[in-house]
Coordinates of C-alpha atoms and ligand atoms in Angstrom, one line a residue:
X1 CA -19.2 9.6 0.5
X2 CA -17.4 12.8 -1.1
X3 CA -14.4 15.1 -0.4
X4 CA -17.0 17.2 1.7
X5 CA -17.9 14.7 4.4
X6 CA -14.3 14.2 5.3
X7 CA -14.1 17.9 6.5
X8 CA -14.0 18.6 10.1
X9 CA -16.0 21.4 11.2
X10 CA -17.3 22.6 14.4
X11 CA -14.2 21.4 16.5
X12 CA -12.8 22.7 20.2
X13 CA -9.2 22.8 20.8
X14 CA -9.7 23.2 24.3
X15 CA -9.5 19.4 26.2
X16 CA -6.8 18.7 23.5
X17 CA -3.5 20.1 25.1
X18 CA -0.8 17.5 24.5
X19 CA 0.1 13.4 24.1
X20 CA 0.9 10.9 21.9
X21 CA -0.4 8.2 19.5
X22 CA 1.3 5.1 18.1
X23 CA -0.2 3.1 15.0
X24 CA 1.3 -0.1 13.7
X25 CA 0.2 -0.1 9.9
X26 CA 1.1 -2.9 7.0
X27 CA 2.3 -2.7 3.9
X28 CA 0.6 -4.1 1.1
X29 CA 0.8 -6.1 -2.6
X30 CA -1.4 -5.1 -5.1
X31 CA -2.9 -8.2 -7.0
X32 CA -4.7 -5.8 -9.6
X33 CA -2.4 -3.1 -9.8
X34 CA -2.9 0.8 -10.2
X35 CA -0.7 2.6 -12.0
X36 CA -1.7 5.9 -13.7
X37 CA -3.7 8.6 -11.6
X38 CA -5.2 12.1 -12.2
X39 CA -5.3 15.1 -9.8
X40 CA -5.3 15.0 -6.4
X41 CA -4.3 10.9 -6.5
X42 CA -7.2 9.9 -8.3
X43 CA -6.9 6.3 -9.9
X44 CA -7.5 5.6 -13.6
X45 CA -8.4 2.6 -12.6
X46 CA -9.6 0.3 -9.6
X47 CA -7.1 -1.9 -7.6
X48 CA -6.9 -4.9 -5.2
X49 CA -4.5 -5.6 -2.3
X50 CA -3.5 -8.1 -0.2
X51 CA -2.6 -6.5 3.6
X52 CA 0.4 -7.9 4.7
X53 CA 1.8 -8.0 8.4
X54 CA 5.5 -8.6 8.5
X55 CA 6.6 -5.4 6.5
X56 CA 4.8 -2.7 8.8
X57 CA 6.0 1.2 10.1
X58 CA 5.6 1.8 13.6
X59 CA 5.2 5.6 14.0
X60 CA 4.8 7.3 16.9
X61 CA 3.1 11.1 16.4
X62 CA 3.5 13.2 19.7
X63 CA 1.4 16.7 19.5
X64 CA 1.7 19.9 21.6
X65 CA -0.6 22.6 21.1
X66 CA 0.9 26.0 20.1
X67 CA -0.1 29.1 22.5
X68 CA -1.4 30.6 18.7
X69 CA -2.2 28.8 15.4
X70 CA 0.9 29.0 13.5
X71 CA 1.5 30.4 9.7
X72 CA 3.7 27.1 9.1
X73 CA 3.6 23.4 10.0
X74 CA 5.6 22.7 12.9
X75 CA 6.9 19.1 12.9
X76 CA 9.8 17.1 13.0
X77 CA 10.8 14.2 12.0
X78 CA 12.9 10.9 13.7
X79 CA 13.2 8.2 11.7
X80 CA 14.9 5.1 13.6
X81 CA 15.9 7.9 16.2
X82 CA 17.6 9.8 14.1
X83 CA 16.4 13.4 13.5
X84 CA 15.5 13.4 9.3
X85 CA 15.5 16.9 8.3
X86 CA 15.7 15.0 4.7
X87 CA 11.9 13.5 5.3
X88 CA 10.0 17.0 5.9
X89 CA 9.1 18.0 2.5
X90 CA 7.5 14.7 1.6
X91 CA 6.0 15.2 5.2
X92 CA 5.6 18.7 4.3
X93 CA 3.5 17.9 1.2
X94 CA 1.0 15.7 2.7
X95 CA 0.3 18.1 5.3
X96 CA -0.6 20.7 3.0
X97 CA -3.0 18.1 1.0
X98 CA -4.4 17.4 3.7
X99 CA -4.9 20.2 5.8
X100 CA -9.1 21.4 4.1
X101 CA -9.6 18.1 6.1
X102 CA -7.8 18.3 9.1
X103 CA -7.3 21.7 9.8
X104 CA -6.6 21.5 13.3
X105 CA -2.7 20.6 12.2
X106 CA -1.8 24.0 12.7
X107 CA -2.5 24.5 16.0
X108 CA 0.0 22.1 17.1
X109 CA 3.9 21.3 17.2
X110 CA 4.2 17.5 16.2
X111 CA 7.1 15.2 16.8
X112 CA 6.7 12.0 14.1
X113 CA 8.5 9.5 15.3
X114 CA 8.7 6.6 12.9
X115 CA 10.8 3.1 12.2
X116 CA 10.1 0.6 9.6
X117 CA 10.3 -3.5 10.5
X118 CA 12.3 -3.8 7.2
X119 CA 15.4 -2.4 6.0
X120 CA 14.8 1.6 4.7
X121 CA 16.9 0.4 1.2
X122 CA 15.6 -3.1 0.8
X123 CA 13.3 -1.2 -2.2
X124 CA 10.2 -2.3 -0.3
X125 CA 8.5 1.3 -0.4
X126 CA 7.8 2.7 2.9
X127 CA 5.3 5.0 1.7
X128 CA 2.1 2.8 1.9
X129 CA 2.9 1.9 5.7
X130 CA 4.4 5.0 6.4
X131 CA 1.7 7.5 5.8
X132 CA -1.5 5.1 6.5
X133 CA 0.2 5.0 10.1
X134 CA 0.5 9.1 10.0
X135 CA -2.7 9.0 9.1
X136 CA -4.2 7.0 11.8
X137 CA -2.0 8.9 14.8
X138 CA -4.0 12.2 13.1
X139 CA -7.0 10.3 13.2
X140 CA -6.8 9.5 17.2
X141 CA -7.0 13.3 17.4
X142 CA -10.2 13.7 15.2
X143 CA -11.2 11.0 17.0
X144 CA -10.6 13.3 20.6
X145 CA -12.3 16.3 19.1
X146 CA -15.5 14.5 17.6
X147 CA -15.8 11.7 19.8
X148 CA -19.0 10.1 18.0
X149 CA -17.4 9.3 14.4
X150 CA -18.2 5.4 13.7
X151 CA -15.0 2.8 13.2
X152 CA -16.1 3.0 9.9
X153 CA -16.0 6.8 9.0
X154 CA -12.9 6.3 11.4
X155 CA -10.7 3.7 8.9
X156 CA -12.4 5.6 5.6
X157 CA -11.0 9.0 6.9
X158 CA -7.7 7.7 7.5
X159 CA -7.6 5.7 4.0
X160 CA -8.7 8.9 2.5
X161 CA -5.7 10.9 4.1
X162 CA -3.4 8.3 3.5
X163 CA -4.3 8.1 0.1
X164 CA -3.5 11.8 -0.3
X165 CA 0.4 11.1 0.7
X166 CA 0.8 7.9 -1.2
X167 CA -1.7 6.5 -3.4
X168 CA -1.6 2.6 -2.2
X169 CA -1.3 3.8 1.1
X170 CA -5.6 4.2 0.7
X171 CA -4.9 0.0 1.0
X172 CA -3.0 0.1 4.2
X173 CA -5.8 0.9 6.9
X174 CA -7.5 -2.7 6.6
X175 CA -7.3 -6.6 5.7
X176 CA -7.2 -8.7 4.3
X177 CA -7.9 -7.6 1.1
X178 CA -8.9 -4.4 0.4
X179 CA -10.1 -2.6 -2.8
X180 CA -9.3 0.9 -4.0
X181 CA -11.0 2.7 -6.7
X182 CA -14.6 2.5 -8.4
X183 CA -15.8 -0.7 -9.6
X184 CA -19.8 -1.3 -10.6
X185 CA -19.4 -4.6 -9.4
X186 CA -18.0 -3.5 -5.7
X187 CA -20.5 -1.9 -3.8
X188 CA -19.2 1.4 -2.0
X189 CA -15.9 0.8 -4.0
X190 CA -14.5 4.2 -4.3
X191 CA -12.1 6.3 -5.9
X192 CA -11.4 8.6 -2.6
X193 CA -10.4 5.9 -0.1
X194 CA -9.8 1.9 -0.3
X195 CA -12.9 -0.3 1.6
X196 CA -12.4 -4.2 2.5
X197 CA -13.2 -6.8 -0.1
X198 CA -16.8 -6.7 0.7
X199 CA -17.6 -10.8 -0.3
X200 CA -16.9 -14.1 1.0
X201 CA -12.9 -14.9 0.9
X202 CA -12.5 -18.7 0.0
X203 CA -10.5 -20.2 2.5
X204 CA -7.9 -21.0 0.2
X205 CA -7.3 -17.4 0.1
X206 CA -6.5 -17.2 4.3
X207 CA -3.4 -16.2 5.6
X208 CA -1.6 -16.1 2.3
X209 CA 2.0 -16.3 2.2
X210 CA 4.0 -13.7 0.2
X211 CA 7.9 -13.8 0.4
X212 CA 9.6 -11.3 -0.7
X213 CA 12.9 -12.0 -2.6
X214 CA 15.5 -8.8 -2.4
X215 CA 16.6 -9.0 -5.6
X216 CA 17.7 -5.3 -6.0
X217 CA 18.1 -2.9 -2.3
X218 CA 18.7 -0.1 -4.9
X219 CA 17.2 3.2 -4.6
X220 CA 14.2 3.3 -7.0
X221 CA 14.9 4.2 -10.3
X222 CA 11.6 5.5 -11.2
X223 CA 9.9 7.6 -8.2
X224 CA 6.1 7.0 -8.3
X225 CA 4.9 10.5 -9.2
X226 CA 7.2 10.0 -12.4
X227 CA 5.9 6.2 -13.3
X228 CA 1.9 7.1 -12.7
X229 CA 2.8 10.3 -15.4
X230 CA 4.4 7.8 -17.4
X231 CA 0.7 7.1 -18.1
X232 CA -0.8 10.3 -19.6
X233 CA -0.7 9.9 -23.4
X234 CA 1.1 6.4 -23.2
X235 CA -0.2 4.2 -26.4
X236 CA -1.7 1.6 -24.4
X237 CA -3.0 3.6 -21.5
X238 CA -7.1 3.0 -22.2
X239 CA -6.7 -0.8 -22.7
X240 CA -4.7 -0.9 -19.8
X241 CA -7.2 0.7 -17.5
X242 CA -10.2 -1.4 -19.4
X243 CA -8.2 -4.6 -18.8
X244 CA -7.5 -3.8 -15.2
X245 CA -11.5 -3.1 -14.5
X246 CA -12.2 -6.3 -15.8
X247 CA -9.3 -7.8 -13.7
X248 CA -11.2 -6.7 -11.2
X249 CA -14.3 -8.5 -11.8
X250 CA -12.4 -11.5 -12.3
X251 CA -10.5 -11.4 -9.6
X252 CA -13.9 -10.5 -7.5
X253 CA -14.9 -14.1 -8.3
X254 CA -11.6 -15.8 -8.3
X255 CA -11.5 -14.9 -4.4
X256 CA -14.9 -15.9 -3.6
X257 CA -14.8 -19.6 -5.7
X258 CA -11.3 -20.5 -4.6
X259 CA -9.9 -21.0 -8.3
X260 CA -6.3 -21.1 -7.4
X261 CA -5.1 -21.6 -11.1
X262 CA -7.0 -18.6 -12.4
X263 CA -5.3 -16.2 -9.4
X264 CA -2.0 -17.6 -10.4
X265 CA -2.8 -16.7 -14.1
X266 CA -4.3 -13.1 -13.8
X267 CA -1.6 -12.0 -10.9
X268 CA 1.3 -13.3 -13.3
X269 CA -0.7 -11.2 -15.8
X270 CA -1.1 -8.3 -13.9
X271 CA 2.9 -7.8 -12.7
X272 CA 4.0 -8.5 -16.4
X273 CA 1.6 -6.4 -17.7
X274 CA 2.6 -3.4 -15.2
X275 CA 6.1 -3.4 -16.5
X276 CA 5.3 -3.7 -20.5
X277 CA 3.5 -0.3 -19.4
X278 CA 7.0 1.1 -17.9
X279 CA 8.6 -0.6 -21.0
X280 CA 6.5 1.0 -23.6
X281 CA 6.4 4.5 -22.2
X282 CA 8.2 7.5 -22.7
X283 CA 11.2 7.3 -21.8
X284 CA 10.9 3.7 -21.0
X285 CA 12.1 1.7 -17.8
X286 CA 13.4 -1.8 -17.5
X287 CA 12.8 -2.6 -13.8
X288 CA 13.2 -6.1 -13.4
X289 CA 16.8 -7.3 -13.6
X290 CA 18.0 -10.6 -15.1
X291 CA 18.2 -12.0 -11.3
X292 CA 14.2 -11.2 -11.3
X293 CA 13.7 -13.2 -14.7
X294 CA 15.7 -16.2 -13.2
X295 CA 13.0 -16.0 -10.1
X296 CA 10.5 -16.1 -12.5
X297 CA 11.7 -19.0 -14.7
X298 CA 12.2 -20.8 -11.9
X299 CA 8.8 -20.5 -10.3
X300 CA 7.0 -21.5 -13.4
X301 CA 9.2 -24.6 -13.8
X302 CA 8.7 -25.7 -10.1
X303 CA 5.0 -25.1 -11.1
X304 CA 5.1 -27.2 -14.0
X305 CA 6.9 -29.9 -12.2
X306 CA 4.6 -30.0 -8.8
X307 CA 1.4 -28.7 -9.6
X308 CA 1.9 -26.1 -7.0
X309 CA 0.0 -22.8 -7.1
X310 CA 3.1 -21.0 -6.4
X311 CA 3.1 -17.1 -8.0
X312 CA 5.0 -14.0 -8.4
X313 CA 4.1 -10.5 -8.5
X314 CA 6.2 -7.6 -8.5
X315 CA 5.9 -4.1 -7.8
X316 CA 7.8 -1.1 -9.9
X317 CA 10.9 -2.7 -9.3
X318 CA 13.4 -6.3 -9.3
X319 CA 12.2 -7.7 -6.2
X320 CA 9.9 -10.4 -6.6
X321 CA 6.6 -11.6 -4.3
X322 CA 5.8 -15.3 -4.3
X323 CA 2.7 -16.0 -3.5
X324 CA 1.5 -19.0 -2.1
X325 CA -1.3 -20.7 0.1
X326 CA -0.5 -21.8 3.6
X327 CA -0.8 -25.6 3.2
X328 CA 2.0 -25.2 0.5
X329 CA 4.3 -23.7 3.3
X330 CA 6.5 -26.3 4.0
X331 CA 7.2 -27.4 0.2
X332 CA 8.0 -23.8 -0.8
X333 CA 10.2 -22.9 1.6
X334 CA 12.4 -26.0 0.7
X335 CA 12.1 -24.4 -3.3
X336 CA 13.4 -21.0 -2.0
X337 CA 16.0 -21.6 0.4
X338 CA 17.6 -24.2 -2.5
X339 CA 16.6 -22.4 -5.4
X340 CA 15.6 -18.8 -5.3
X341 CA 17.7 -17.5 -2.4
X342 CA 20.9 -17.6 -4.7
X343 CA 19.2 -14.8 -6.9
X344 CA 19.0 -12.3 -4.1
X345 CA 21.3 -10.0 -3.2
X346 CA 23.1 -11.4 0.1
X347 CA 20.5 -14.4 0.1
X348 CA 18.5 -11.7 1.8
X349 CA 14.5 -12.4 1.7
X350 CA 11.3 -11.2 4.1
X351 CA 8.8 -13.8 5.1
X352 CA 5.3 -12.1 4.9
X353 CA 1.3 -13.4 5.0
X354 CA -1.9 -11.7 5.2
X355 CA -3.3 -9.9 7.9
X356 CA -6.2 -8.1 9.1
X357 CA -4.8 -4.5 8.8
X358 CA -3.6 -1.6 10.9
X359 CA -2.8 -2.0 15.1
X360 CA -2.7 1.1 17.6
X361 CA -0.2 0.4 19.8
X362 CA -0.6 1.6 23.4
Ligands
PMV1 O1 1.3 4.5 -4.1 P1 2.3 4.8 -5.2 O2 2.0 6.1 -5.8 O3 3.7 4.7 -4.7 O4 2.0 3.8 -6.4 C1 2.3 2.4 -6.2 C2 2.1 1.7 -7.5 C3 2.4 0.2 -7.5 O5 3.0 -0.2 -6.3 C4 3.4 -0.1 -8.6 C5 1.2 -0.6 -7.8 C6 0.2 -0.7 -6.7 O6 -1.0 -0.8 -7.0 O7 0.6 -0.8 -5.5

């Protein structure tokens, strides 16, 4: 599919007066991560997620159709029932990017009402739950309009415009793995919206447990648009993309086979590897703080000791995923609570798994 098939044409405003729509979408963990894109959020490279289900934004998006199409958006936004006059430009931004695709937006007044199920400064980005639930609220209203579009064009329209606002947020729509960005190996893989794993998951791979430790409930110190820049004319910039398509392939198998000790290995890889990139660019960013290295320390010691197939991966900043399989549960929870929760700030963590994506909520 191209940019072209996710224009809506041909559309009647008329049965469409007024309501509401409520989405309950994820966040996610990229295991192969992307970081560098080109014009208009275009990866430089492919990327794998696991959905999770515990970290979610529930947004609300009311609509009211104007008595004329209007020169300007008109929105507001509540965020955890406060009115955000702070939120509309990002809002603001989105709706412009998308608008070629969904051009109905202007001939309505929007209320977004939106709250996330963790804390707004924990440094768990919002983003990627946050607009894949916009997303699928404007959806609902394509969906009103042109009736006959497939679940399928449905979830690839919404990763597509969710994509637009936030890059991972492309990985937000579906479960439990999802894969952004063109790979020859992943059939219908695609640059323009994120599609489900399309093979076999080993079993091994069900319900996987990621808990986040809050290391750092900073504000970022690197905003996204700045960190995927980071990437034009860094040193290592083409290996990193080559290495992260063949992470892909890897992983592709990994998945399928249930090799537990080569997932450990490449995800380890893949985290450390994202922050030599922020470490070796211009200017250059130390994200993980020494509370993040003691996590990590830690983890590969208990992993030495038990055999376990405990992980981490982190995202572009101090907190830290562990990743584990479900039948560890019990074990690692024991290691956390006596070992790990001491590193975090207030001993505060977020117990999170796999899940199957997205949930409209009537
Ligand atoms: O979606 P963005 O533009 O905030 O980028 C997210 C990048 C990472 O979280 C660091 C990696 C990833 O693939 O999610």
């Amino acid at each position: 599919m191209t940019e072209k098939d996710f224009i809506l044409k041909d559309f009647d405003l008329t049965g469409l007066t007024s309501g509401s729509f409520s989405w309950e979408s994820p966040s996610n963990i990229a295991l192969v991560k992307y970081w560098g894109k080109s014009d208009p959020q275009i990866p430089k490279n492919p990327s794998i997620s696991f959905t999770l289900n515990n970290c979610h934004t529930l947004t609300t998006l009311e609509y009211k159709k104007n008595e004329e199409p209007s020169d300007d958006y008109r929105f507001e936004v509540i965020f955890e029932g406060k009115k955000r006059g702070d939120f509309k430009p990002k809002i603001e931004k989105f709706l412009k990017r998308i608008e070629s695709y969904v051009p109905f937006i202007r001939s309505y007044s929007f209320i977004i009402k939106t709250e996330n199920s963790f804390p707004h400064s924990s440094g768990i980005a919002s983003s990627a739950s946050g607009m894949s639930a916009l997303a699928l609220c404007l959806m609902n209203m394509e969906k009103k309009l042109n009736p006959e579009i497939t679940k399928e064009y449905f979830n690839r329209k919404a990763s597509f415009l969710a994509r637009l606002g936030s890059g991972s947020a492309a990985r937000s729509i579906e479960g439990e793995l999802v894969v952004w960005g063109e790979h020859r190996e992943i059939p219908e893989s695609s640059d323009l919206y994120g599609i489900k794993f399309p093979f076999k998951i080993h079993p091994d791979f069900r319900n996987y447990q990621d808990t986040i430790l809050l290391v750092d409930k900073g504000q970022k110190q690197v905003s996204s648009t700045l960190g995927h820049n980071l990437m034009i004319d860094h040193p290592f910039a083409e290996q990193r993309f080559d290495q992260a398509r063949k992470n892909i392939s890897a992983l592709t198998k990994i998945l399928q086979e249930g090799n537990l000790k080569s997932f450990v290995k490449l995800v380890e890889s893949e985290a450390l590897t994202l922050h030599a990139m922020m470490m070796t660019s211009d200017p250059n960013f130390i994200l993980m703080k020494p509370n993040t290295l003691k996590i990590i320390e830690k983890i590969r010691e208990y992993r030495k000791q038990t055999g376990s197939d405990i992980c981490f991966t982190l995202d572009a900043g101090a907190n830290v995923h562990v990743l584990f399989p479900e039948r560890e549960k019990e074990s690692i929870n024991t290691f956390i609570n006596n070992e790990l929760l001491a590193f975090c700030q207030k001993k505060q963590y977020i117990c999170d798994h796999t899940d199957k994506g997205a949930k409209e909520v009537n």
